[in-house]
mmCIF file of C-alpha atoms in Angstrom:
data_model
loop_
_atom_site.group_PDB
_atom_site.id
_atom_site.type_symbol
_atom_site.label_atom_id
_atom_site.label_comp_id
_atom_site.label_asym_id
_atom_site.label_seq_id
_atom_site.Cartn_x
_atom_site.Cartn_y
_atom_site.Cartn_z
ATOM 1 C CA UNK J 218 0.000 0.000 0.000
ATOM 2 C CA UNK J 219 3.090 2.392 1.183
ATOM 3 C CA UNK J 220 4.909 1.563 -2.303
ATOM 4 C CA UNK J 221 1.414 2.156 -4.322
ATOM 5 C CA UNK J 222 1.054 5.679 -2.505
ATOM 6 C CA UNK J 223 4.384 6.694 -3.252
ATOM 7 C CA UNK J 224 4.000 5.856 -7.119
ATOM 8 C CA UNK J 225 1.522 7.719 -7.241
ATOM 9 C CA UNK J 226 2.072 10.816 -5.368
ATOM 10 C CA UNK J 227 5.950 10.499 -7.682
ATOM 11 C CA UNK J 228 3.793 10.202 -10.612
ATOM 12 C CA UNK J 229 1.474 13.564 -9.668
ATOM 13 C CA UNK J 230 4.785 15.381 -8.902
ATOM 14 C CA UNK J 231 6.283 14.370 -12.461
ATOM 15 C CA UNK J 232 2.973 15.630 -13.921
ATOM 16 C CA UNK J 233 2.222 18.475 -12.802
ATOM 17 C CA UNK J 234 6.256 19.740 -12.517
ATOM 18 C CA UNK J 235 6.014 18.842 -16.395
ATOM 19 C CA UNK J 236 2.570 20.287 -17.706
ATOM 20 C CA UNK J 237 2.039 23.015 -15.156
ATOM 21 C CA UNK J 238 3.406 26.701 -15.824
ATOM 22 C CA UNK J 239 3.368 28.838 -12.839
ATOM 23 C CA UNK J 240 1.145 31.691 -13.762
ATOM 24 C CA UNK J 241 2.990 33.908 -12.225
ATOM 25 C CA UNK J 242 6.350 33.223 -14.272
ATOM 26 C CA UNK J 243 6.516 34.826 -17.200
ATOM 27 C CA UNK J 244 9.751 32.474 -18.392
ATOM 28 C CA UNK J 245 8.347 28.573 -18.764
ATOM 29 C CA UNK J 246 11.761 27.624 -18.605
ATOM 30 C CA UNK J 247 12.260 28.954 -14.970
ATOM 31 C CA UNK J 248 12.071 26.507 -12.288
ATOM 32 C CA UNK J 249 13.574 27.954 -9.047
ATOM 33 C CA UNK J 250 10.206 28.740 -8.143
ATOM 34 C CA UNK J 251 8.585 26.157 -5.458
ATOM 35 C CA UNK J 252 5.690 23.599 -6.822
ATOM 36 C CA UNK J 253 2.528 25.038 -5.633
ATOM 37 C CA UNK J 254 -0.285 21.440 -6.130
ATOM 38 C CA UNK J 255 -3.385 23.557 -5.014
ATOM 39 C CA UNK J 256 -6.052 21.796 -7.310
ATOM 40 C CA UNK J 257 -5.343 18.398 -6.721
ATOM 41 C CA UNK J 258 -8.238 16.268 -4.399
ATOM 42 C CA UNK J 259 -6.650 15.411 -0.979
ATOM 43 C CA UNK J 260 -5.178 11.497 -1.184
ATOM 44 C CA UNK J 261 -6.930 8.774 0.687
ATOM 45 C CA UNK J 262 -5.684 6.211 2.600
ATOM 46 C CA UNK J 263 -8.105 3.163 1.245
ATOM 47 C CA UNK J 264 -9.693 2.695 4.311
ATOM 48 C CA UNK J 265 -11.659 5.852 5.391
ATOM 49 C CA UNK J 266 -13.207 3.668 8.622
ATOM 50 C CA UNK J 267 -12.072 2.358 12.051
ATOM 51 C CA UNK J 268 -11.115 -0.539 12.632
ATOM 52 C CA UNK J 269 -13.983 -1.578 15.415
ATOM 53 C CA UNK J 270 -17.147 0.053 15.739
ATOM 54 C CA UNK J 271 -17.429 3.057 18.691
ATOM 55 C CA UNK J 272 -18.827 0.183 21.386
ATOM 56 C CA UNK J 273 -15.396 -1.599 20.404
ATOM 57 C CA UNK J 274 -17.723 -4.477 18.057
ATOM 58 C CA UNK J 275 -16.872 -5.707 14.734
ATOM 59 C CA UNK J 276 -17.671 -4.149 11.846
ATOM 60 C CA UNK J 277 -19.872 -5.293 8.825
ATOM 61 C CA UNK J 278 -20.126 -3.431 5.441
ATOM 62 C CA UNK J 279 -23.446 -2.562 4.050
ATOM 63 C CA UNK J 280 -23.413 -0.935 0.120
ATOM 64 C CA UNK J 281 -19.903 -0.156 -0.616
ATOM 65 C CA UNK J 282 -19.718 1.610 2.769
ATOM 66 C CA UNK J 283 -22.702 3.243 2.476
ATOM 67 C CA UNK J 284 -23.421 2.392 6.108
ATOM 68 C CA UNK J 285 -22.112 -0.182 8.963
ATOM 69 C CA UNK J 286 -23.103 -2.198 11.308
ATOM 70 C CA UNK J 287 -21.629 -2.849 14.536
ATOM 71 C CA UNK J 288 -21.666 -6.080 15.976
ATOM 72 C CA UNK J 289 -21.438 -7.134 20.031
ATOM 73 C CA UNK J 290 -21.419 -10.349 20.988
ATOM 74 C CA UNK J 291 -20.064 -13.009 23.485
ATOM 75 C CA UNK J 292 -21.862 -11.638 26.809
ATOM 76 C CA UNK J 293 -24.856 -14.247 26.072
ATOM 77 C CA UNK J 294 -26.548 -12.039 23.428
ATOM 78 C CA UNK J 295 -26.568 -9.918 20.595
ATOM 79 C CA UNK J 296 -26.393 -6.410 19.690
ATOM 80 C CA UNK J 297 -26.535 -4.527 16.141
ATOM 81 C CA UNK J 298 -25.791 -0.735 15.723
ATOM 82 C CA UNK J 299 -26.775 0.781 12.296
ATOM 83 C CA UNK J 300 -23.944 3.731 11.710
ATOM 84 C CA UNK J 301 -22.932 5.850 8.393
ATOM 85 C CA UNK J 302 -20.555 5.672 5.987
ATOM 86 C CA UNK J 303 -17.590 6.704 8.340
ATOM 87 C CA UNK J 304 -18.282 3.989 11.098
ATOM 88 C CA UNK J 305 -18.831 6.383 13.562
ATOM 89 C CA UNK J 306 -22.629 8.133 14.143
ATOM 90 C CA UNK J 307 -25.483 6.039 14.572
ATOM 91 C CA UNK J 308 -28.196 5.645 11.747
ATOM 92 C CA UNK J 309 -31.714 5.340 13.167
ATOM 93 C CA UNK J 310 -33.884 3.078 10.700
ATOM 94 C CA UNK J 311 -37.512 1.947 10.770
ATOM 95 C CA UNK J 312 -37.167 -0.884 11.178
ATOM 96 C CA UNK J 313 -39.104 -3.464 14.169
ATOM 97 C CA UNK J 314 -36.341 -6.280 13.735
ATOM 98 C CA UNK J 315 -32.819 -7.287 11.688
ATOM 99 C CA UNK J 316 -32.888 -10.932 10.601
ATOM 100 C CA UNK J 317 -29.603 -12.861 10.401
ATOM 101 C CA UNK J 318 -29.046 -15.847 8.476
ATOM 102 C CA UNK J 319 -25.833 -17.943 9.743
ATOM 103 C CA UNK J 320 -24.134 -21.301 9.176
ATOM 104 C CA UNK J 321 -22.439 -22.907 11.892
ATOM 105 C CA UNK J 322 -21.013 -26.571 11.645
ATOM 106 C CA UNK J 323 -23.108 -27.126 8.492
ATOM 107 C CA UNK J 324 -26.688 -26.055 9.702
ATOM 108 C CA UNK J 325 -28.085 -23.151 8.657
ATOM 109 C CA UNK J 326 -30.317 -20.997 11.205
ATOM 110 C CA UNK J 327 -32.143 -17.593 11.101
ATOM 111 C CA UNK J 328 -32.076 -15.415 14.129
ATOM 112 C CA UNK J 329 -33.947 -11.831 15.018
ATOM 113 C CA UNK J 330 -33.033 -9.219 16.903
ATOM 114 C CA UNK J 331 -36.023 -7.017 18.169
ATOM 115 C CA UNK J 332 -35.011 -2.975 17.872
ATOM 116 C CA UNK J 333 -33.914 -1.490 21.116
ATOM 117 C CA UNK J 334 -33.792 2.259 20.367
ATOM 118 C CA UNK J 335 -31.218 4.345 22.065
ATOM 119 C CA UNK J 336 -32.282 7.430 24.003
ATOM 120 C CA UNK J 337 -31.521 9.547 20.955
ATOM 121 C CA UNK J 338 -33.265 7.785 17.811
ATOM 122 C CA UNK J 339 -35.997 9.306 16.723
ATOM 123 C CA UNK J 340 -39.631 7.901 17.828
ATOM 124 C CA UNK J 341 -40.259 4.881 15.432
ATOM 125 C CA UNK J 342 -36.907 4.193 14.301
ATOM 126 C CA UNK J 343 -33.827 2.046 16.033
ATOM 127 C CA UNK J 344 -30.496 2.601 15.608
ATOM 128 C CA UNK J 345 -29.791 -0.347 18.018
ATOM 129 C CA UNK J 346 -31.215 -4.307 17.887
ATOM 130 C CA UNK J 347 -30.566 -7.082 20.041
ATOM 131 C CA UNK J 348 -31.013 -10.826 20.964
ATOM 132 C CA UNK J 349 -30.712 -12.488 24.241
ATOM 133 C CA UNK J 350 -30.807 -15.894 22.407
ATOM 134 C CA UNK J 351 -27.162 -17.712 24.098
ATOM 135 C CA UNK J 352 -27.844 -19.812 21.328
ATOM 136 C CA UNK J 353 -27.107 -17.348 18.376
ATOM 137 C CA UNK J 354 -24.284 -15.678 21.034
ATOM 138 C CA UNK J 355 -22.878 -18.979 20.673
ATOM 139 C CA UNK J 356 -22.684 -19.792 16.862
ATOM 140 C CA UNK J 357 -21.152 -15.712 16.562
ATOM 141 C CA UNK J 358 -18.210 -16.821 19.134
ATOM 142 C CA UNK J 359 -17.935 -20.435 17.849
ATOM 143 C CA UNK J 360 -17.230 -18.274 14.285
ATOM 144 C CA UNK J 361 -20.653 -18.873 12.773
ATOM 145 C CA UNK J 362 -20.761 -16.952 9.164
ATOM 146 C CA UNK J 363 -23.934 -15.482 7.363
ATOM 147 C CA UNK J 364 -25.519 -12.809 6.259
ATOM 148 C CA UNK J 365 -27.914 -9.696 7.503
ATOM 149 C CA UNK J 366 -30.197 -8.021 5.023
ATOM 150 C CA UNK J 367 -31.314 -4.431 6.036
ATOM 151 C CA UNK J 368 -33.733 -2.028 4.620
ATOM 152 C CA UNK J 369 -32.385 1.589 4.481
ATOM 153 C CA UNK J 370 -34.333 4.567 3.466
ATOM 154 C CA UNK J 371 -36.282 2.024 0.947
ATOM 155 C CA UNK J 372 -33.271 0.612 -0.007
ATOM 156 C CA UNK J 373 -31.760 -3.017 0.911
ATOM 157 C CA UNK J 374 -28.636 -3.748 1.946
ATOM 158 C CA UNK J 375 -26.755 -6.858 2.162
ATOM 159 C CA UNK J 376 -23.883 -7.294 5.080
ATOM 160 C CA UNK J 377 -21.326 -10.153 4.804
ATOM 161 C CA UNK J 378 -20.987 -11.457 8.531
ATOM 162 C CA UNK J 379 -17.644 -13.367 8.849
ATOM 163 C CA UNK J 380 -15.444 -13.806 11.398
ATOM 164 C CA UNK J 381 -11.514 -12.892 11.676
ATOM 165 C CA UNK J 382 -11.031 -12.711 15.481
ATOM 166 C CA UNK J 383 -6.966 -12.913 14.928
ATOM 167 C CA UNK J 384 -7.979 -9.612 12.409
ATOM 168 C CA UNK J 385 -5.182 -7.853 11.046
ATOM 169 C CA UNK J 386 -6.803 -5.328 9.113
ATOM 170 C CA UNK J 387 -5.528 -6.533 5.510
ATOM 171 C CA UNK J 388 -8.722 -6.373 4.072
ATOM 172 C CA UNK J 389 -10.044 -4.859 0.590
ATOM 173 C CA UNK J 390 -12.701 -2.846 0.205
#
């Protein structure tokens, strides 16, 4: 990632030092002047997100980052946070339940989790759902995979659940 990000910031500094005239230079040949890159779009990263959700829970994609979801487990239940794009601020939907689909050990299972509103989601809408069934907190810690599909704002949104708890942070987005 380091050597890609160098390439290219090299490569910006090679075009620009070559195409770009300072305006304020009336010789084109002079270039004692410093590089002035004032147009260019700032450079990401690759991974605009935290690593863990702001509860300290795992994170699952939804829509090209269009939103997250946080994911608790391993107290004996469940808990989903909807959040934005960044990870960060919670995303209150209308929704009265999330539905999980997981494979553990080759059985397949659905589970709910009811919508728990926080103290700041609007009336009608959840930003938080949970499960006290042990028996879904167990397939998440035993490394159960799956899906959740969520509706957003009339649209629906697929999140890939997998688990990674020795998670270096290597993924691609």
């Amino acid at each position: 990632m380091k050597t890609s990000f160098l390439t290219l910031l090299l490569a910006c500094f090679t075009l620009i030092g070559c195409s770009n005239k300072n305006a304020q230079n009336d010789s084109p040949d002079d270039s004692s002047g410093p590089l002035v890159i004032d147009d260019l779009p700032p450079l990401m990263d690759g991974d605009s997100h935290p690593e863990h959700g702001p509860h300290g829970g795992e994170l699952i994609e939804l829509g090209k980052e269009a939103f997250h979801i946080e994911m608790l487990h391993g107290t004996g239940s469940v808990a989903m946070y909807m959040l934005d794009g960044s990870a960060i601020e919670p995303v209150a939907i209308e929704a009265s339940k999330l539905t999980v689909s997981l494979k553990h050990d080759n059985e397949v299972r659905s589970f709910d989790l009811a919508a728990d509103p926080q103290a700041d989601d609007a009336s009608g809408k959840s930003s938080r759902f949970t499960s006290t069934d042990a028996e879904m907190d167990h397939w998440m810690e035993s490394g159960a995979e799956g899906a959740v599909i969520v509706e957003i704002e009339g649209k629906s949104y697929t999140g890939k659940i997998s688990h990674d708890h020795d998670h270096d942070h290597d993924h691609d987005h």
